[in-house]
């Protein structure tokens, strides 16, 4: 996409390998620069607006922290009930309003395609922080940054994406990003929650080797890394269907000792029951380090969007 200045960030497929390498390089620089300094002054006077129509802990707070660490300011709606959203205002009208007060919008919304809709309606950059079961591109960037840190390289990766591949926006975006690095992918899910056909077909069309299976142990035995995800309960229209698949996969001590090898475990969080807390002390358990990387990647994205890197 040749530079991020002034650009929206909407989809995992919008980046080239060069873009991602540049973003990771800036993120690594910020990580170093922040040590010793509390904050930098790059974005003084700029304002980021968070528009979150779905729950969030890591994404919203790490964007806010990233902006503040860069010297910029942050505004947000607080509760939706306290804003005109409660009066029935449309997303595009809300976005147009916010665009009068801020220089960049970070949006999370339950409807797939909503980030693109908002981006088309406003003159300032929009960052997709999750559009329903669609995409979550900034998560994919922090995920690949974490993979490189944890494994030392992105060459010849063998990765299991496991859990809810149907509704999980993190894995949709991550699969796109991983495809640029030629990873060997294993998609592990219950039959009901398979990766959308158009994503799998598009990856295969680009020459990627993708294996689909329901057997986590068998796939994990062939991989360097398991990227585990939560079954997205809120996306099921029939909770009876959710009951059938909840608890499908659990990584615990017993699973790891059966595996008989070191493996890296990532998760975008929040987890429900798919990674037992007894695994948290395991050397390969990278999910807490992963969430920390979110701040460096989001600092890099913001600095680059404003042309400061
Ligand atoms: C994810 C999300 O919101 O898509 N969380 C995150 O941003 N780290 C994953 C999830 O909710 O399961």
Short mmCIF file of C-alpha atoms and ligand atoms in Angstrom, two decimals:
data_model
loop_
_atom_site.label_atom_id
_atom_site.label_comp_id
_atom_site.label_asym_id
_atom_site.label_seq_id
_atom_site.Cartn_x
_atom_site.Cartn_y
_atom_site.Cartn_z
CA UNK A 1 0.00 0.00 0.00
CA UNK A 2 3.13 2.22 -0.11
CA UNK A 3 3.12 4.13 3.15
CA UNK A 4 0.39 4.60 5.73
CA UNK A 5 0.22 8.40 5.77
CA UNK A 6 -3.42 9.50 5.78
CA UNK A 7 -4.62 5.95 5.15
CA UNK A 8 -7.46 3.95 6.69
CA UNK A 9 -6.66 0.58 8.23
CA UNK A 10 -9.56 -1.67 7.40
CA UNK A 11 -8.54 -5.15 6.32
CA UNK A 12 -5.74 -7.67 6.75
CA UNK A 13 -5.34 -7.93 2.98
CA UNK A 14 -4.47 -4.27 2.46
CA UNK A 15 -0.82 -4.62 3.43
CA UNK A 16 2.19 -5.74 1.44
CA UNK A 17 4.99 -7.69 3.06
CA UNK A 18 7.10 -4.51 2.87
CA UNK A 19 4.41 -2.50 4.70
CA UNK A 20 4.34 -5.05 7.50
CA UNK A 21 8.10 -5.14 7.78
CA UNK A 22 8.15 -1.34 7.99
CA UNK A 23 5.44 -1.30 10.68
CA UNK A 24 7.29 -3.92 12.74
CA UNK A 25 10.52 -1.98 12.43
CA UNK A 26 8.92 1.20 13.76
CA UNK A 27 7.17 -0.78 16.53
CA UNK A 28 10.51 -2.26 17.61
CA UNK A 29 12.06 1.24 17.64
CA UNK A 30 9.24 2.58 19.81
CA UNK A 31 9.62 -0.34 22.17
CA UNK A 32 13.27 0.62 22.65
CA UNK A 33 12.61 4.35 22.84
CA UNK A 34 9.93 3.96 25.48
CA UNK A 35 12.30 2.23 27.84
CA UNK A 36 13.58 4.95 30.09
CA UNK A 37 11.20 7.57 28.69
CA UNK A 38 7.55 7.64 29.70
CA UNK A 39 6.34 9.31 26.55
CA UNK A 40 7.39 10.84 23.24
CA UNK A 41 6.17 14.09 21.78
CA UNK A 42 5.52 13.09 18.17
CA UNK A 43 1.77 13.60 17.99
CA UNK A 44 1.33 16.62 20.22
CA UNK A 45 -1.92 18.39 19.34
CA UNK A 46 -3.44 15.40 17.52
CA UNK A 47 -6.60 13.78 18.84
CA UNK A 48 -7.69 10.17 18.55
CA UNK A 49 -11.38 9.29 19.01
CA UNK A 50 -12.41 5.82 20.12
CA UNK A 51 -15.85 4.67 18.97
CA UNK A 52 -16.51 1.31 20.57
CA UNK A 53 -19.93 -0.27 20.02
CA UNK A 54 -18.76 -3.61 21.44
CA UNK A 55 -16.84 -4.50 24.60
CA UNK A 56 -13.08 -4.10 24.59
CA UNK A 57 -10.27 -4.05 27.10
CA UNK A 58 -6.95 -4.49 25.29
CA UNK A 59 -7.71 -2.90 21.95
CA UNK A 60 -9.26 0.29 23.27
CA UNK A 61 -6.87 0.81 26.16
CA UNK A 62 -3.77 0.05 24.13
CA UNK A 63 -4.85 2.48 21.40
CA UNK A 64 -5.50 5.14 24.04
CA UNK A 65 -2.20 4.45 25.77
CA UNK A 66 -0.36 4.42 22.42
CA UNK A 67 -1.77 7.83 21.48
CA UNK A 68 -0.93 9.29 24.88
CA UNK A 69 2.58 7.82 24.85
CA UNK A 70 3.06 9.65 21.55
CA UNK A 71 1.98 12.90 23.15
CA UNK A 72 -1.47 13.03 21.53
CA UNK A 73 -4.90 13.30 23.12
CA UNK A 74 -7.83 10.90 23.30
CA UNK A 75 -11.59 11.39 23.30
CA UNK A 76 -14.32 8.74 23.43
CA UNK A 77 -18.01 8.26 23.93
CA UNK A 78 -17.74 6.62 27.32
CA UNK A 79 -21.06 4.79 27.44
CA UNK A 80 -23.21 4.49 24.33
CA UNK A 81 -26.27 5.12 26.49
CA UNK A 82 -24.85 8.54 27.26
CA UNK A 83 -24.48 9.52 23.60
CA UNK A 84 -26.82 10.19 20.66
CA UNK A 85 -26.32 6.57 19.60
CA UNK A 86 -29.02 5.90 22.20
CA UNK A 87 -31.34 8.24 20.25
CA UNK A 88 -30.93 6.13 17.13
CA UNK A 89 -28.22 8.09 15.31
CA UNK A 90 -26.68 6.18 12.41
CA UNK A 91 -23.07 5.05 12.45
CA UNK A 92 -22.16 7.34 9.56
CA UNK A 93 -23.69 10.39 11.25
CA UNK A 94 -21.87 9.57 14.48
CA UNK A 95 -18.61 9.14 12.56
CA UNK A 96 -19.14 12.42 10.67
CA UNK A 97 -19.64 14.19 13.99
CA UNK A 98 -16.55 12.71 15.57
CA UNK A 99 -14.51 13.61 12.49
CA UNK A 100 -15.14 17.28 13.29
CA UNK A 101 -13.44 16.89 16.67
CA UNK A 102 -10.67 14.36 16.10
CA UNK A 103 -7.86 13.53 13.64
CA UNK A 104 -8.26 9.75 13.59
CA UNK A 105 -11.08 7.37 14.54
CA UNK A 106 -10.66 3.91 16.00
CA UNK A 107 -13.91 2.01 15.50
CA UNK A 108 -15.27 -1.27 16.81
CA UNK A 109 -18.75 -2.23 15.72
CA UNK A 110 -20.81 -5.44 15.55
CA UNK A 111 -21.59 -5.12 11.84
CA UNK A 112 -19.23 -6.57 9.24
CA UNK A 113 -18.25 -3.85 6.79
CA UNK A 114 -18.98 -1.04 9.27
CA UNK A 115 -15.41 0.28 9.33
CA UNK A 116 -15.39 0.68 5.56
CA UNK A 117 -18.77 2.41 5.76
CA UNK A 118 -17.49 4.89 8.33
CA UNK A 119 -14.24 5.41 6.42
CA UNK A 120 -16.17 6.25 3.27
CA UNK A 121 -18.22 8.84 5.18
CA UNK A 122 -15.40 10.85 6.76
CA UNK A 123 -12.29 12.72 5.58
CA UNK A 124 -10.01 11.48 8.39
CA UNK A 125 -8.39 8.03 8.73
CA UNK A 126 -10.50 5.25 10.25
CA UNK A 127 -8.88 2.28 11.95
CA UNK A 128 -10.93 -0.91 12.12
CA UNK A 129 -10.67 -2.29 15.65
CA UNK A 130 -13.04 -5.15 14.82
CA UNK A 131 -16.10 -5.16 12.54
CA UNK A 132 -18.35 -7.97 13.73
CA UNK A 133 -17.16 -11.32 12.40
CA UNK A 134 -15.16 -9.49 9.73
CA UNK A 135 -11.63 -8.24 10.29
CA UNK A 136 -9.30 -6.99 13.03
CA UNK A 137 -6.19 -5.88 11.14
CA UNK A 138 -4.28 -4.15 13.95
CA UNK A 139 -4.55 -7.34 16.02
CA UNK A 140 -3.06 -9.30 13.10
CA UNK A 141 -0.09 -6.92 13.00
CA UNK A 142 0.61 -7.25 16.71
CA UNK A 143 0.20 -11.00 16.33
CA UNK A 144 2.79 -11.32 13.57
CA UNK A 145 5.13 -8.98 15.48
CA UNK A 146 4.74 -11.29 18.47
CA UNK A 147 5.41 -14.39 16.36
CA UNK A 148 8.66 -12.95 15.09
CA UNK A 149 9.76 -12.01 18.60
CA UNK A 150 8.81 -15.35 20.09
CA UNK A 151 10.17 -17.60 17.33
CA UNK A 152 13.05 -15.39 16.16
CA UNK A 153 11.97 -15.53 12.51
CA UNK A 154 8.94 -15.63 10.24
CA UNK A 155 10.59 -18.07 7.84
CA UNK A 156 9.00 -21.50 7.40
CA UNK A 157 6.35 -20.91 10.05
CA UNK A 158 4.00 -23.76 10.83
CA UNK A 159 0.97 -22.31 12.57
CA UNK A 160 -2.29 -23.74 13.93
CA UNK A 161 -5.17 -21.28 14.00
CA UNK A 162 -7.62 -22.93 16.36
CA UNK A 163 -11.08 -22.43 17.83
CA UNK A 164 -13.76 -20.26 16.26
CA UNK A 165 -12.51 -19.70 12.73
CA UNK A 166 -15.96 -18.82 11.43
CA UNK A 167 -16.77 -15.82 13.59
CA UNK A 168 -13.26 -14.96 14.80
CA UNK A 169 -12.17 -11.70 13.15
CA UNK A 170 -8.66 -11.98 14.57
CA UNK A 171 -7.97 -15.20 12.66
CA UNK A 172 -9.52 -13.82 9.47
CA UNK A 173 -7.09 -10.90 9.47
CA UNK A 174 -4.16 -12.98 10.70
CA UNK A 175 -4.54 -15.60 7.95
CA UNK A 176 -4.24 -12.80 5.36
CA UNK A 177 -1.13 -11.40 6.98
CA UNK A 178 0.50 -14.82 7.45
CA UNK A 179 -0.09 -15.58 3.77
CA UNK A 180 2.49 -12.89 2.90
CA UNK A 181 5.16 -14.77 4.84
CA UNK A 182 4.46 -18.14 3.26
CA UNK A 183 3.39 -19.86 6.47
CA UNK A 184 2.13 -23.43 6.47
CA UNK A 185 -1.33 -23.17 8.01
CA UNK A 186 -3.49 -25.64 9.91
CA UNK A 187 -7.07 -24.52 10.49
CA UNK A 188 -8.44 -26.34 13.53
CA UNK A 189 -12.12 -25.96 14.40
CA UNK A 190 -15.36 -27.83 14.95
CA UNK A 191 -17.04 -28.46 11.57
CA UNK A 192 -19.64 -25.82 12.38
CA UNK A 193 -16.97 -23.14 12.88
CA UNK A 194 -14.72 -23.62 9.86
CA UNK A 195 -12.81 -20.75 8.29
CA UNK A 196 -15.04 -19.02 5.72
CA UNK A 197 -14.64 -20.70 2.35
CA UNK A 198 -13.71 -17.48 0.55
CA UNK A 199 -10.70 -16.95 2.84
CA UNK A 200 -9.45 -20.54 2.53
CA UNK A 201 -9.98 -20.51 -1.23
CA UNK A 202 -8.19 -17.20 -1.64
CA UNK A 203 -5.19 -18.42 0.40
CA UNK A 204 -4.98 -21.63 -1.62
CA UNK A 205 -5.33 -19.60 -4.81
CA UNK A 206 -2.19 -17.75 -3.77
CA UNK A 207 -0.33 -21.04 -3.43
CA UNK A 208 -0.55 -21.51 0.33
CA UNK A 209 -0.70 -24.94 1.86
CA UNK A 210 -3.71 -25.06 4.18
CA UNK A 211 -4.91 -28.10 6.11
CA UNK A 212 -8.36 -28.10 7.72
CA UNK A 213 -8.98 -30.45 10.62
CA UNK A 214 -10.96 -30.89 13.84
CA UNK A 215 -8.04 -32.55 15.60
CA UNK A 216 -6.01 -29.98 17.57
CA UNK A 217 -3.50 -32.48 18.96
CA UNK A 218 -2.66 -33.92 15.58
CA UNK A 219 -2.24 -30.46 14.02
CA UNK A 220 -0.28 -29.09 16.99
CA UNK A 221 2.18 -31.99 16.68
CA UNK A 222 3.15 -30.57 13.29
CA UNK A 223 3.32 -26.90 14.30
CA UNK A 224 5.62 -24.38 16.03
CA UNK A 225 2.77 -22.31 17.30
CA UNK A 226 -0.88 -22.57 18.31
CA UNK A 227 -2.99 -19.44 17.97
CA UNK A 228 -6.00 -20.26 20.12
CA UNK A 229 -9.26 -18.31 20.00
CA UNK A 230 -12.44 -17.99 22.03
CA UNK A 231 -15.70 -19.39 20.66
CA UNK A 232 -17.53 -16.12 19.84
CA UNK A 233 -20.70 -16.75 21.83
CA UNK A 234 -22.17 -13.33 21.01
CA UNK A 235 -22.24 -14.13 17.29
CA UNK A 236 -24.52 -17.19 17.61
CA UNK A 237 -28.17 -16.55 16.81
CA UNK A 238 -29.02 -19.94 18.37
CA UNK A 239 -27.40 -20.49 21.78
CA UNK A 240 -28.21 -24.20 21.45
CA UNK A 241 -25.63 -24.30 18.67
CA UNK A 242 -23.11 -22.56 20.92
CA UNK A 243 -23.71 -25.18 23.62
CA UNK A 244 -22.74 -27.89 21.11
CA UNK A 245 -19.31 -26.41 20.41
CA UNK A 246 -18.33 -24.62 23.61
CA UNK A 247 -15.33 -26.17 25.31
CA UNK A 248 -14.33 -27.94 22.07
CA UNK A 249 -10.64 -27.35 22.70
CA UNK A 250 -8.74 -26.91 25.93
CA UNK A 251 -4.99 -26.46 26.22
CA UNK A 252 -3.87 -27.66 29.66
CA UNK A 253 -0.82 -29.32 31.23
CA UNK A 254 -2.01 -32.73 30.16
CA UNK A 255 -2.30 -31.60 26.51
CA UNK A 256 1.17 -30.07 26.59
CA UNK A 257 2.82 -33.08 28.18
CA UNK A 258 1.23 -35.39 25.59
CA UNK A 259 2.65 -33.12 22.88
CA UNK A 260 6.20 -33.94 24.07
CA UNK A 261 7.72 -30.79 22.51
CA UNK A 262 7.99 -27.07 23.10
CA UNK A 263 5.30 -25.07 21.39
CA UNK A 264 4.43 -21.37 21.44
CA UNK A 265 0.90 -20.55 22.52
CA UNK A 266 -0.78 -17.29 21.55
CA UNK A 267 -4.31 -16.00 22.10
CA UNK A 268 -5.77 -12.55 21.33
CA UNK A 269 -7.64 -12.74 24.66
CA UNK A 270 -10.07 -12.68 26.37
CA UNK A 271 -10.00 -16.43 27.05
CA UNK A 272 -12.92 -18.32 28.50
CA UNK A 273 -11.88 -21.92 29.07
CA UNK A 274 -9.72 -22.73 26.03
CA UNK A 275 -6.40 -22.17 27.81
CA UNK A 276 -6.26 -23.42 31.40
CA UNK A 277 -4.60 -20.91 33.77
CA UNK A 278 -2.20 -23.69 34.85
CA UNK A 279 -0.51 -23.15 31.46
CA UNK A 280 0.27 -19.47 32.18
CA UNK A 281 3.69 -20.24 33.67
CA UNK A 282 4.75 -22.42 30.70
CA UNK A 283 7.72 -20.88 28.86
CA UNK A 284 5.90 -20.96 25.52
CA UNK A 285 2.77 -19.24 26.86
CA UNK A 286 3.12 -15.95 24.98
CA UNK A 287 -0.34 -14.42 25.34
CA UNK A 288 0.53 -11.89 28.02
CA UNK A 289 3.64 -10.77 26.12
CA UNK A 290 1.43 -10.65 23.01
CA UNK A 291 -0.98 -8.13 24.52
CA UNK A 292 1.91 -5.93 25.60
CA UNK A 293 3.10 -5.81 21.98
CA UNK A 294 -0.22 -4.18 21.06
CA UNK A 295 0.95 -0.85 22.34
CA UNK A 296 4.13 -0.75 20.23
CA UNK A 297 2.31 -1.78 17.04
CA UNK A 298 -0.44 0.77 17.64
CA UNK A 299 2.12 3.50 18.32
CA UNK A 300 3.78 2.61 15.03
CA UNK A 301 0.49 2.70 13.12
CA UNK A 302 -0.51 6.07 14.58
CA UNK A 303 2.88 7.66 13.97
CA UNK A 304 2.90 6.39 10.38
CA UNK A 305 -0.69 7.49 9.68
CA UNK A 306 0.31 11.00 10.73
CA UNK A 307 3.45 10.84 8.60
CA UNK A 308 5.77 11.01 11.61
CA UNK A 309 7.64 7.82 10.70
C1 LIG B 1 -10.68 -10.18 20.16
C2 LIG B 1 -11.78 -9.44 19.44
O1 LIG B 1 -12.38 -8.51 19.99
O2 LIG B 1 -11.98 -9.79 18.29
N1 LIG B 1 -10.10 -9.52 21.22
C3 LIG B 1 -9.10 -8.59 20.98
O3 LIG B 1 -9.27 -7.61 20.30
N2 LIG B 1 -7.90 -8.84 21.54
C4 LIG B 1 -10.97 -11.60 20.41
C5 LIG B 1 -12.23 -12.03 21.10
O4 LIG B 1 -13.07 -11.23 21.47
O5 LIG B 1 -12.36 -13.24 21.28
#
